[in-house]
mmCIF file of C-alpha atoms in Angstrom:
data_model
loop_
_atom_site.group_PDB
_atom_site.id
_atom_site.type_symbol
_atom_site.label_atom_id
_atom_site.label_comp_id
_atom_site.label_asym_id
_atom_site.label_seq_id
_atom_site.Cartn_x
_atom_site.Cartn_y
_atom_site.Cartn_z
ATOM 1 C CA MET M 193 -6.738 1.360 -3.623
ATOM 2 C CA ALA M 194 -5.662 1.761 0.460
ATOM 3 C CA THR M 195 -5.578 4.690 3.063
ATOM 4 C CA LEU M 196 -3.727 4.137 6.226
ATOM 5 C CA VAL M 197 -6.152 4.031 9.208
ATOM 6 C CA ALA M 198 -3.761 2.993 11.908
ATOM 7 C CA ILE M 199 -0.400 1.203 12.272
ATOM 8 C CA ASP M 200 0.971 -0.337 15.000
ATOM 9 C CA SER M 201 4.659 -0.430 14.690
ATOM 10 C CA LYS M 202 5.702 -2.483 17.509
ATOM 11 C CA ALA M 203 3.528 -5.627 16.457
ATOM 12 C CA GLN M 204 4.234 -4.576 12.381
ATOM 13 C CA VAL M 205 0.530 -4.131 11.577
ATOM 14 C CA ALA M 206 -1.076 -1.988 9.325
ATOM 15 C CA GLU M 207 -4.795 -1.201 9.093
ATOM 16 C CA PHE M 208 -6.227 -0.281 5.895
ATOM 17 C CA ARG M 209 -9.213 1.488 4.547
ATOM 18 C CA ILE M 210 -9.494 -0.261 0.941
ATOM 19 C CA GLY M 211 -11.340 1.850 -2.015
ATOM 20 C CA CYS M 212 -10.623 -0.710 -4.404
ATOM 21 C CA GLY M 213 -8.722 -3.515 -5.389
ATOM 22 C CA TRP M 214 -8.311 -6.883 -7.123
ATOM 23 C CA TYR M 215 -7.385 -10.274 -6.046
ATOM 24 C CA TYR M 216 -5.163 -11.568 -8.891
ATOM 25 C CA LYS M 217 -5.716 -14.971 -9.395
ATOM 26 C CA PRO M 218 -8.510 -15.584 -9.886
ATOM 27 C CA LYS M 219 -9.117 -12.490 -10.482
ATOM 28 C CA ARG M 220 -11.986 -11.332 -8.359
ATOM 29 C CA ARG M 221 -13.315 -7.962 -6.426
ATOM 30 C CA VAL M 222 -11.352 -7.041 -2.727
ATOM 31 C CA ARG M 223 -14.018 -7.008 -0.206
ATOM 32 C CA LEU M 224 -14.266 -2.977 0.592
ATOM 33 C CA GLY M 225 -13.447 -1.953 4.208
ATOM 34 C CA LEU M 226 -10.630 -2.117 7.099
ATOM 35 C CA TRP M 227 -8.013 -4.712 6.110
ATOM 36 C CA LYS M 228 -4.839 -5.385 8.974
ATOM 37 C CA VAL M 229 -2.235 -6.256 6.933
ATOM 38 C CA PHE M 230 1.566 -7.430 8.262
ATOM 39 C CA LEU M 231 4.401 -6.140 7.299
ATOM 40 C CA ARG M 232 7.025 -8.426 8.002
ATOM 41 C CA GLY M 233 8.886 -8.686 4.755
ATOM 42 C CA VAL M 234 6.674 -5.721 2.695
ATOM 43 C CA THR M 235 9.486 -3.488 1.177
ATOM 44 C CA PHE M 236 8.185 0.224 0.821
ATOM 45 C CA ASN M 237 8.033 2.859 -1.535
ATOM 46 C CA TRP M 238 7.462 6.661 -0.989
ATOM 47 C CA GLU M 239 7.128 9.605 -3.463
ATOM 48 C CA THR M 240 9.113 12.140 -3.075
ATOM 49 C CA TYR M 241 8.533 14.500 -6.015
ATOM 50 C CA PRO M 242 6.027 17.395 -5.369
ATOM 51 C CA ASN M 243 4.381 17.682 -7.810
ATOM 52 C CA GLY M 244 2.443 14.535 -7.354
ATOM 53 C CA PRO M 245 2.661 10.434 -8.751
ATOM 54 C CA ALA M 246 2.732 11.351 -12.073
ATOM 55 C CA SER M 247 6.321 11.950 -12.304
ATOM 56 C CA GLY M 248 7.552 8.230 -10.900
ATOM 57 C CA VAL M 249 10.225 8.848 -8.309
ATOM 58 C CA ALA M 250 9.666 6.710 -5.578
ATOM 59 C CA HIS M 251 12.320 5.460 -3.278
ATOM 60 C CA SER M 252 12.686 2.648 -1.113
ATOM 61 C CA ILE M 253 12.453 3.251 2.631
ATOM 62 C CA SER M 254 12.506 1.553 5.567
ATOM 63 C CA LEU M 255 9.197 0.298 7.972
ATOM 64 C CA LYS M 256 10.032 2.979 10.369
ATOM 65 C CA THR M 257 10.710 6.031 7.853
ATOM 66 C CA TRP M 258 7.564 4.719 6.107
ATOM 67 C CA ALA M 259 5.023 4.725 9.708
ATOM 68 C CA ARG M 260 6.401 8.674 10.483
ATOM 69 C CA GLN M 261 6.055 9.460 6.959
ATOM 70 C CA ALA M 262 1.987 8.251 6.738
ATOM 71 C CA HIS M 263 1.854 9.341 10.845
ATOM 72 C CA LEU M 264 3.050 13.195 9.778
ATOM 73 C CA HIS M 265 1.821 12.850 5.978
ATOM 74 C CA GLY M 266 -0.665 10.688 5.977
ATOM 75 C CA TRP M 267 -1.144 7.778 2.863
ATOM 76 C CA SER M 268 -2.539 6.011 0.089
ATOM 77 C CA GLY M 269 -1.426 4.656 -2.346
ATOM 78 C CA THR M 270 -1.566 0.328 -3.512
ATOM 79 C CA LEU M 271 -0.540 -3.041 -1.896
ATOM 80 C CA TRP M 272 0.583 -5.128 -3.785
ATOM 81 C CA LEU M 273 0.593 -8.533 -1.322
ATOM 82 C CA GLY M 274 0.034 -11.717 -3.846
ATOM 83 C CA PRO M 275 1.447 -15.178 -4.570
ATOM 84 C CA GLY M 276 4.011 -14.024 -7.539
ATOM 85 C CA TYR M 277 5.087 -10.565 -6.375
ATOM 86 C CA PRO M 278 6.880 -9.595 -3.360
ATOM 87 C CA PRO M 279 4.632 -7.490 -1.139
ATOM 88 C CA ASN M 280 4.866 -3.933 -1.601
ATOM 89 C CA ILE M 281 3.365 -0.961 0.054
ATOM 90 C CA SER M 282 3.345 2.468 -2.018
ATOM 91 C CA ASN M 283 2.345 5.461 -3.041
ATOM 92 C CA GLY M 284 4.041 6.189 -5.995
ATOM 93 C CA PRO M 285 2.272 5.212 -9.662
ATOM 94 C CA THR M 286 0.616 2.541 -10.545
ATOM 95 C CA THR M 287 -1.758 1.430 -13.141
ATOM 96 C CA ASN M 288 -5.301 1.601 -13.067
ATOM 97 C CA ILE M 289 -5.992 -0.804 -10.031
ATOM 98 C CA CYS M 290 -9.922 0.250 -9.592
ATOM 99 C CA ALA M 291 -10.754 -0.255 -13.719
ATOM 100 C CA GLY M 292 -8.997 -4.011 -13.265
ATOM 101 C CA GLN M 293 -5.535 -3.034 -14.572
ATOM 102 C CA LEU M 294 -3.079 -4.640 -12.354
ATOM 103 C CA GLY M 295 0.124 -4.682 -13.934
#
């Protein structure tokens, strides 16, 4: 799980504080702390249902919209950046990543 700390929209780079996470293969824990992520080629989903992420109503949005929403409301969620998956950043529902359930 990650929380957005800063974003540079022009450079398309964001900095996230990683609270828990796993590398997919070989499966091992991600180092906790601050990570910079290049946002080129990443898809973005935003949870829009007012009762929270249990609803499963996440919509694909552009980097520009994601950056604006994150600036206005803050952002925390998941980063799927590994090989075998299209890179994705979402605050929608997911598995229990902190416990190592990766999908």
